[in-house]
Coordinates of C-alpha atoms in Angstrom, one line a residue:
X1034 CA 14.6 -2.5 10.4
X1035 CA 15.8 1.1 10.2
X1036 CA 13.3 3.7 9.1
X1037 CA 15.9 6.4 8.1
X1038 CA 14.3 7.5 4.8
X1039 CA 17.5 9.2 3.5
X1040 CA 19.9 6.4 4.3
X1041 CA 17.4 3.8 2.8
X1042 CA 17.0 5.8 -0.4
X1043 CA 20.7 5.7 -1.1
X1044 CA 21.7 2.3 0.3
X1045 CA 21.8 0.6 -3.1
X1046 CA 24.9 1.6 -4.9
X1047 CA 26.0 1.0 -8.5
X1048 CA 27.8 -2.2 -7.2
X1049 CA 24.4 -3.8 -6.6
X1050 CA 23.7 -4.0 -10.3
X1051 CA 24.5 -7.0 -12.4
X1052 CA 26.5 -6.1 -15.5
X1053 CA 24.5 -5.8 -18.7
X1054 CA 25.2 -5.5 -22.4
X1055 CA 26.2 -2.3 -24.0
X1056 CA 23.1 -0.5 -25.4
X1057 CA 22.7 1.0 -28.8
X1058 CA 23.0 4.7 -28.4
X1059 CA 20.3 6.1 -30.6
X1060 CA 18.9 8.7 -28.3
X1061 CA 21.3 11.4 -26.9
X1062 CA 19.1 11.9 -23.7
X1063 CA 19.0 8.2 -23.1
X1064 CA 22.7 7.9 -23.7
X1065 CA 23.3 10.7 -21.1
X1066 CA 21.1 9.0 -18.5
X1067 CA 22.9 5.7 -19.0
X1068 CA 26.3 7.4 -18.4
X1069 CA 25.3 8.0 -14.8
X1070 CA 25.7 4.3 -14.1
X1071 CA 28.2 3.1 -16.7
X1072 CA 31.0 4.3 -18.8
X1073 CA 34.1 6.5 -18.3
X1074 CA 34.0 9.5 -16.1
X1075 CA 35.0 11.9 -18.9
X1076 CA 32.0 10.7 -20.9
X1077 CA 29.7 11.0 -17.9
X1078 CA 30.9 14.6 -17.3
X1079 CA 30.3 15.5 -21.0
X1080 CA 26.8 14.0 -20.9
X1081 CA 25.9 15.9 -17.7
X1082 CA 27.0 19.1 -19.4
X1083 CA 24.8 18.2 -22.4
X1084 CA 21.7 17.8 -20.2
X1085 CA 22.5 21.0 -18.3
X1086 CA 22.9 23.0 -21.6
X1087 CA 19.8 21.4 -23.0
X1088 CA 17.9 23.1 -20.2
X1089 CA 14.7 21.1 -20.2
X1090 CA 12.9 19.7 -17.1
X1091 CA 11.8 16.5 -18.9
X1092 CA 15.0 14.8 -18.0
X1093 CA 14.7 15.3 -14.2
X1094 CA 12.6 12.2 -13.6
X1095 CA 15.4 10.1 -15.3
X1096 CA 18.0 11.9 -13.3
X1097 CA 16.1 11.2 -10.0
X1098 CA 16.1 7.5 -10.9
X1099 CA 19.8 7.7 -11.5
X1100 CA 20.4 9.7 -8.4
X1101 CA 19.1 7.0 -6.1
X1102 CA 21.5 4.3 -7.4
X1103 CA 24.7 6.1 -8.7
X1104 CA 26.6 6.5 -5.5
X1105 CA 29.9 7.7 -6.9
X1106 CA 28.3 10.1 -9.3
X1107 CA 25.4 11.4 -7.2
X1108 CA 26.9 14.8 -6.5
X1109 CA 27.3 15.7 -10.1
X1110 CA 23.8 14.4 -10.9
X1111 CA 22.4 16.6 -8.2
X1112 CA 24.2 19.6 -9.6
X1113 CA 22.4 19.2 -12.9
X1114 CA 19.0 18.6 -11.2
X1115 CA 19.5 21.8 -9.2
X1116 CA 20.6 23.8 -12.2
X1117 CA 17.5 22.7 -14.2
X1118 CA 14.9 23.1 -11.4
X1119 CA 16.3 26.0 -9.4
X1120 CA 15.6 23.9 -6.2
X1121 CA 18.1 23.0 -3.6
X1122 CA 17.5 19.7 -1.9
X1123 CA 21.1 18.4 -2.2
X1124 CA 21.5 14.6 -2.0
X1125 CA 18.1 14.1 -0.4
X1126 CA 16.3 11.8 -2.8
X1127 CA 13.3 11.7 -0.5
X1128 CA 12.8 15.5 -0.8
X1129 CA 13.4 15.5 -4.6
X1130 CA 10.7 12.8 -5.0
X1131 CA 8.2 15.0 -3.0
X1132 CA 9.1 17.9 -5.3
X1133 CA 8.4 15.7 -8.3
X1134 CA 5.0 14.6 -6.9
X1135 CA 4.1 18.3 -6.4
X1136 CA 4.9 19.0 -10.0
X1137 CA 2.8 16.7 -12.2
X1138 CA 2.9 19.1 -15.1
X1139 CA 6.4 17.9 -15.9
X1140 CA 6.1 15.3 -18.6
X1141 CA 9.1 12.9 -18.6
X1142 CA 11.3 12.5 -21.7
X1143 CA 10.4 9.3 -23.6
X1144 CA 13.9 8.0 -22.6
X1145 CA 12.5 7.4 -19.0
X1146 CA 10.8 4.2 -20.1
X1147 CA 13.9 2.3 -21.4
X1148 CA 16.2 3.8 -18.8
X1149 CA 14.0 3.0 -15.8
X1150 CA 13.4 -0.5 -17.2
X1151 CA 17.1 -1.1 -17.5
X1152 CA 17.8 0.1 -14.0
X1153 CA 15.1 -2.0 -12.4
X1154 CA 15.9 -5.1 -14.4
X1155 CA 19.5 -4.9 -13.1
X1156 CA 18.0 -5.3 -9.6
X1157 CA 15.8 -8.2 -10.6
X1158 CA 15.3 -9.5 -14.1
X1159 CA 11.9 -10.9 -13.0
X1160 CA 10.6 -7.3 -12.9
X1161 CA 10.3 -7.6 -16.6
X1162 CA 6.8 -9.1 -16.4
X1163 CA 5.6 -5.8 -14.8
X1164 CA 7.5 -3.4 -17.0
X1165 CA 6.6 -4.3 -20.6
X1166 CA 7.2 -1.1 -22.7
X1167 CA 3.8 -1.2 -24.3
X1168 CA 2.1 -0.8 -20.9
X1169 CA 4.5 2.0 -19.7
X1170 CA 3.3 4.6 -22.1
X1171 CA 1.9 7.6 -20.2
X1172 CA -1.6 7.3 -21.7
X1173 CA -1.9 3.6 -20.7
X1174 CA -1.0 4.0 -17.0
X1175 CA -3.2 5.1 -14.1
X1176 CA -0.2 6.2 -12.1
X1177 CA 3.0 8.1 -13.0
X1178 CA 6.0 6.0 -14.0
X1179 CA 8.4 8.5 -12.5
X1180 CA 6.8 7.9 -9.0
X1181 CA 7.0 4.1 -9.0
X1182 CA 9.8 3.3 -6.5
X1183 CA 11.6 0.1 -5.8
X1184 CA 10.8 -1.0 -2.2
X1185 CA 14.0 -2.9 -1.5
X1186 CA 12.9 -6.4 -2.3
X1187 CA 12.7 -8.6 -5.4
X1188 CA 9.5 -9.9 -7.0
X1189 CA 7.8 -12.0 -4.4
X1190 CA 10.5 -11.0 -1.9
X1191 CA 7.6 -10.6 0.5
X1192 CA 6.0 -14.0 -0.1
X1193 CA 2.3 -14.3 0.0
X1194 CA 0.6 -17.0 2.1
X1195 CA -1.6 -19.1 -0.2
X1196 CA -4.1 -21.3 1.6
X1197 CA -1.8 -21.4 4.7
X1198 CA -2.1 -23.9 7.6
X1199 CA -4.7 -22.9 10.3
X1200 CA -4.9 -24.3 13.8
X1201 CA -7.3 -24.1 16.7
X1202 CA -7.0 -21.5 19.5
X1203 CA -5.9 -24.2 21.9
X1204 CA -2.9 -24.9 19.7
X1205 CA -2.0 -21.3 19.3
X1206 CA 0.2 -20.9 22.4
X1207 CA 2.6 -18.7 20.5
X1208 CA 0.0 -15.8 20.6
X1209 CA -0.2 -13.3 23.4
X1210 CA -3.6 -12.0 24.4
X1211 CA -2.8 -8.4 23.3
X1212 CA -1.4 -9.5 19.9
X1213 CA -3.4 -7.8 17.1
X1214 CA -5.1 -10.0 14.5
X1215 CA -7.1 -9.5 11.4
X1216 CA -10.4 -11.1 12.1
X1217 CA -12.5 -12.4 9.2
X1218 CA -15.9 -14.2 9.3
X1219 CA -17.7 -15.2 6.1
X1220 CA -20.7 -17.5 6.1
X1221 CA -19.8 -18.8 9.5
X1222 CA -16.2 -19.5 8.7
X1223 CA -14.2 -17.6 11.3
X1224 CA -10.4 -17.0 11.0
X1225 CA -7.7 -14.9 12.6
X1226 CA -4.5 -13.7 10.9
X1227 CA -2.0 -12.2 13.4
X1228 CA -0.4 -9.0 12.3
X1229 CA 3.0 -10.3 13.6
X1230 CA 2.9 -13.0 10.9
X1231 CA 1.1 -11.0 8.2
X1232 CA 3.7 -8.2 8.5
X1233 CA 6.2 -10.5 6.9
X1234 CA 3.9 -11.6 4.1
X1235 CA 1.5 -8.8 3.4
X1236 CA -0.8 -11.0 1.4
X1237 CA -2.9 -14.1 1.8
X1238 CA -5.0 -15.8 -0.9
X1239 CA -7.7 -18.0 0.6
X1240 CA -11.2 -19.3 0.3
X1241 CA -13.2 -18.4 3.4
X1242 CA -16.8 -19.5 3.8
X1243 CA -16.8 -20.5 0.1
X1244 CA -15.7 -17.1 -1.0
X1245 CA -12.2 -16.6 -2.7
X1246 CA -10.6 -13.6 -1.0
X1247 CA -7.2 -12.0 -0.6
X1248 CA -6.0 -9.8 2.3
X1249 CA -3.7 -7.1 1.0
X1250 CA -1.8 -5.7 3.9
X1251 CA 0.4 -2.7 3.2
X1252 CA 2.6 -2.4 6.3
X1253 CA 3.9 1.0 5.2
X1254 CA 0.4 2.6 5.1
X1255 CA -1.0 0.5 8.0
X1256 CA -3.9 -0.8 5.9
X1257 CA -5.1 -4.4 5.6
X1258 CA -8.0 -4.7 3.0
X1259 CA -9.9 -7.8 2.3
X1260 CA -10.9 -8.2 -1.3
X1261 CA -13.1 -10.7 -3.2
X1262 CA -10.9 -12.2 -5.9
X1263 CA -13.5 -13.8 -8.2
X1264 CA -14.3 -11.1 -10.8
X1265 CA -17.2 -11.3 -13.3
X1266 CA -15.9 -12.4 -16.7
X1267 CA -12.9 -14.3 -15.3
X1268 CA -13.0 -18.1 -15.0
X1269 CA -10.7 -18.3 -12.0
X1270 CA -10.2 -16.0 -9.0
X1271 CA -7.2 -13.8 -9.1
X1272 CA -4.2 -14.8 -7.1
X1273 CA -2.1 -11.8 -5.8
X1274 CA 1.5 -11.3 -4.7
X1275 CA 3.8 -8.4 -3.8
X1276 CA 5.6 -6.9 -6.8
X1277 CA 8.5 -5.2 -4.9
X1278 CA 7.3 -1.8 -6.1
X1279 CA 5.7 1.1 -4.2
X1280 CA 3.8 4.2 -5.3
X1281 CA 3.6 7.0 -2.8
X1282 CA 4.6 4.7 0.0
X1283 CA 1.9 2.2 -0.8
X1284 CA 2.6 -1.3 -2.1
X1285 CA 1.8 -2.3 -5.7
X1286 CA 0.5 -5.8 -5.7
X1287 CA 0.1 -7.9 -8.8
X1288 CA -2.1 -10.7 -10.1
X1289 CA -0.4 -13.9 -11.3
X1290 CA -2.8 -14.2 -14.3
X1291 CA -1.8 -11.1 -16.2
X1292 CA 1.0 -9.6 -14.1
X1293 CA -0.8 -6.3 -14.0
X1294 CA 0.2 -4.0 -11.1
X1295 CA -2.7 -3.0 -8.8
X1296 CA -3.1 -0.2 -6.3
X1297 CA -3.5 -2.0 -2.9
X1298 CA -5.5 0.8 -1.5
X1299 CA -8.1 1.1 -4.2
X1300 CA -8.2 -2.5 -5.5
X1301 CA -7.8 -1.2 -9.1
X1302 CA -5.2 -2.2 -11.8
X1303 CA -2.9 0.7 -12.6
X1304 CA -0.2 -0.7 -14.9
X1305 CA -0.5 -3.5 -17.4
X1306 CA -3.0 -5.6 -19.3
X1307 CA -5.9 -4.9 -17.0
X1308 CA -5.7 -1.1 -16.8
X1309 CA -8.7 -0.4 -18.9
X1310 CA -10.7 -3.4 -17.8
X1311 CA -13.0 -1.4 -15.4
X1312 CA -12.3 -3.9 -12.6
X1313 CA -12.5 -2.7 -9.0
X1314 CA -12.2 -5.5 -6.5
X1315 CA -15.1 -5.7 -4.1
X1316 CA -14.2 -5.2 -0.4
X1317 CA -15.3 -7.6 2.4
X1318 CA -15.4 -6.6 6.1
X1319 CA -12.3 -7.2 8.1
X1320 CA -11.5 -6.1 11.6
X1321 CA -8.3 -5.5 13.6
X1322 CA -8.7 -6.5 17.2
X1323 CA -6.7 -8.3 20.0
X1324 CA -6.4 -12.1 20.0
X1325 CA -8.1 -12.2 23.4
X1326 CA -11.1 -10.3 22.1
X1327 CA -11.4 -12.3 18.9
X1328 CA -11.1 -15.8 20.4
X1329 CA -13.5 -14.9 23.2
X1330 CA -16.2 -13.8 20.8
X1331 CA -15.3 -16.4 18.2
X1332 CA -14.4 -19.6 20.1
X1333 CA -14.7 -21.7 16.9
X1334 CA -12.2 -19.6 15.1
X1335 CA -9.1 -20.9 13.4
X1336 CA -5.8 -19.0 13.4
X1337 CA -2.6 -19.0 11.4
X1338 CA 0.0 -21.5 12.3
X1339 CA 3.6 -20.5 12.7
X1340 CA 4.4 -23.3 10.1
X1341 CA 4.1 -21.0 7.1
X1342 CA 6.8 -22.7 5.0
X1343 CA 9.1 -19.6 5.5
X1344 CA 11.8 -18.8 8.0
X1345 CA 10.9 -15.5 9.7
X1346 CA 11.0 -14.1 13.2
X1347 CA 7.3 -14.1 14.0
X1348 CA 7.8 -12.7 17.5
X1349 CA 5.5 -10.1 19.0
X1350 CA 6.3 -6.6 17.9
X1351 CA 9.3 -7.7 15.8
X1352 CA 8.3 -6.9 12.2
X1353 CA 8.5 -3.2 11.3
X1354 CA 9.0 -2.3 14.9
X1355 CA 11.0 0.9 14.3
X1356 CA 8.7 2.0 11.5
X1357 CA 5.5 1.5 13.5
X1358 CA 7.1 3.4 16.4
X1359 CA 8.1 6.4 14.3
X1360 CA 6.2 9.4 13.0
X1361 CA 8.1 9.4 9.8
X1362 CA 7.4 7.6 6.5
X1363 CA 10.0 5.3 4.9
X1364 CA 9.2 6.4 1.4
X1365 CA 8.1 9.7 -0.1
X1366 CA 4.4 10.8 -0.2
X1367 CA 3.1 14.3 -0.1
X1368 CA 0.7 14.6 2.8
X1369 CA -1.7 17.4 4.0
X1370 CA -1.0 17.4 7.8
X1371 CA -3.1 20.4 8.6
X1372 CA -5.8 18.3 10.2
X1373 CA -4.1 15.0 11.0
X1374 CA -0.6 13.7 11.4
X1375 CA 0.6 11.5 8.6
X1376 CA 0.6 8.3 10.6
X1377 CA -2.6 8.9 12.6
X1378 CA -4.9 6.0 12.2
X1379 CA -8.3 6.4 10.5
X1380 CA -11.1 4.0 9.6
X1381 CA -11.9 4.1 5.9
X1382 CA -15.1 3.3 4.1
X1383 CA -15.5 3.5 0.3
X1384 CA -19.0 2.3 -0.5
X1385 CA -22.3 3.7 -1.8
X1386 CA -20.5 5.8 -4.4
X1387 CA -18.7 7.8 -1.8
X1388 CA -15.7 7.7 0.6
X1389 CA -15.4 8.8 4.2
X1390 CA -12.9 8.5 7.0
X1391 CA -13.2 8.5 10.7
X1392 CA -10.1 9.3 12.9
X1393 CA -9.6 6.4 15.3
X1394 CA -9.1 9.0 18.0
X1395 CA -12.8 10.0 17.6
X1396 CA -13.8 6.8 19.3
X1397 CA -12.0 7.6 22.5
X1398 CA -14.9 9.7 23.8
X1399 CA -17.6 8.1 21.6
X1400 CA -17.3 4.4 21.2
X1401 CA -20.5 4.4 19.1
X1402 CA -20.8 7.0 16.4
X1403 CA -24.0 7.6 14.4
X1404 CA -23.1 9.1 11.0
X1405 CA -23.7 8.7 7.3
X1406 CA -21.9 8.3 4.0
X1407 CA -23.6 9.8 1.0
X1408 CA -27.3 9.0 1.7
X1409 CA -26.6 5.9 3.7
X1410 CA -26.8 6.1 7.5
X1411 CA -24.1 4.2 9.4
X1412 CA -23.3 3.4 12.9
X1413 CA -19.7 2.7 13.8
X1414 CA -18.4 0.9 16.9
X1415 CA -14.8 1.5 17.7
X1416 CA -12.1 0.8 20.3
X1417 CA -8.9 2.7 19.8
X1418 CA -7.0 0.5 22.3
X1419 CA -7.5 -2.5 20.0
X1420 CA -7.4 -0.5 16.7
X1421 CA -10.8 -1.9 16.1
X1422 CA -13.8 -0.4 14.2
X1423 CA -16.8 -2.1 12.7
X1424 CA -19.4 -0.2 10.6
X1425 CA -23.1 -1.1 9.9
X1426 CA -26.0 0.3 8.1
X1427 CA -28.4 1.8 10.7
X1428 CA -31.5 2.7 8.6
X1429 CA -33.6 5.0 10.9
X1430 CA -32.1 3.8 14.1
X1431 CA -29.8 5.7 16.4
X1432 CA -27.5 3.8 18.8
X1433 CA -25.5 4.3 22.0
X1434 CA -23.1 2.3 24.1
X1435 CA -24.3 1.2 27.5
X1436 CA -22.7 -1.0 30.2
X1437 CA -24.8 -3.9 28.9
X1438 CA -23.9 -3.4 25.3
X1439 CA -25.4 -1.6 22.3
X1440 CA -28.8 0.0 22.6
X1441 CA -31.1 1.9 20.2
X1442 CA -33.0 5.1 21.2
X1443 CA -35.9 3.0 22.4
X1444 CA -33.7 1.3 24.9
X1445 CA -33.7 -2.0 23.1
X1446 CA -30.5 -4.1 23.1
X1447 CA -28.9 -5.2 19.9
X1448 CA -26.4 -8.0 19.3
X1449 CA -23.2 -7.2 17.5
X1450 CA -22.0 -9.9 15.0
X1451 CA -19.5 -9.9 12.2
X1452 CA -22.3 -10.0 9.6
X1453 CA -24.9 -7.7 11.1
X1454 CA -26.4 -5.9 14.0
X1455 CA -29.4 -8.0 15.2
X1456 CA -32.3 -6.5 17.0
X1457 CA -34.6 -8.1 19.6
X1458 CA -37.2 -8.8 16.9
X1459 CA -34.6 -10.4 14.6
X1460 CA -34.1 -7.2 12.5
X1461 CA -30.7 -7.3 10.8
X1462 CA -28.6 -4.3 9.9
X1463 CA -25.9 -5.2 7.4
X1464 CA -22.1 -4.8 8.1
X1465 CA -20.3 -2.4 5.8
X1466 CA -16.8 -3.1 4.6
X1467 CA -14.1 -0.8 5.8
X1468 CA -10.5 -0.9 7.0
X1469 CA -7.9 0.9 9.2
X1470 CA -5.1 2.9 7.6
X1471 CA -2.7 5.7 8.2
X1472 CA -3.9 9.1 7.4
X1473 CA -1.3 9.8 4.7
X1474 CA -2.5 6.9 2.5
X1475 CA -6.1 8.1 2.7
X1476 CA -5.1 11.7 2.0
X1477 CA -2.8 10.8 -0.8
X1478 CA -5.1 8.5 -2.7
X1479 CA -8.5 10.2 -2.1
X1480 CA -7.8 13.7 -0.9
X1481 CA -10.6 16.1 -1.8
X1482 CA -12.7 13.3 -3.2
X1483 CA -13.4 12.1 0.3
X1484 CA -15.0 13.5 3.5
X1485 CA -13.7 13.4 7.0
X1486 CA -15.7 12.9 10.2
X1487 CA -15.2 15.9 12.5
X1488 CA -13.5 18.0 10.0

């Protein structure tokens, strides 16, 4: 997979669209936007002149939508955008989208809703379930319509794994010892989900230890978050899939009950029926670690089979190889890189009414970190080589790493489990849910609302 952001942004030309019916032309701005993809060139040129002379920035979001897909008319569209904004980014859709994110005061013209709907439904008519006009009104969305970007696949083009086949470690000869897995243990039910498989699917819906859960894995932002899917007031657990849309380089997942779009990073609905429901999915602990480490400490684990029902190359290091090796993003997101590079890994905790992140690099010199979030004291145990961090409440204890394991300040040894730290007298300190992600996703979604360890 290529990670060239500029070539990807423009790879879908007008020829990719299916023909659609001629629209009623009741709105001159909407008519002008539609001319970017259809109609005679003389009409298109007149419409661009109209938008330029009109001189208002509210049409720029629509023009940026058109710019991405109108190959043969892109230069003229850019000329109008530059005339209206006074900016010079040429044909670089990525930079224009960053400019748009930095200018939230620009309220799109109402024509953006029907125009963007029409453009996206040409790509996949199944997107209609996510793009009902009543839910796309600005005051009914938790994100900006103009920043929702097509990610290059159709609805369910990245297929979820729903109750997939699991096998014993002895039958998992396909896995290498240093392959990374998502490790989950709930009520004694231990499972491993290799990233080399999950990168192709980005979502599983399971019942683990009697608890309905979904792992939402956004490959673009490096975050796999385990959510409980049974929500108070709903008879059945939510079942999630991948919509095909992104927001600031983060996947928008959807639930199959209401087809609302959800922010993968926060576990909140952002477009659709559930927007004002007050739902925030509860996180469960998950850890990334190597297959060798996980199966050694969890010999009764089960692990994903290669028999997923889908044909993919599940080889080690295949999926998103170029993207993971690059320092660039594939899709636009404004990032503060004054403290950390956009694809530096952090460990994120959003609990106890607060949010805090720990750079994975901090664990190179301190594999055990005693810290706190809000008024709750935490201890974090990390291994950057395995991209592994676990967090626990520590109460009044302080811990350190020794050759024999984890010790408190009194020199007593503690046992590390997926549920809790267990002291020599049976005292249990509960695990705290958290997850790994790239810095840019944390910065973009939480920013000043969160604190950062060491800075």
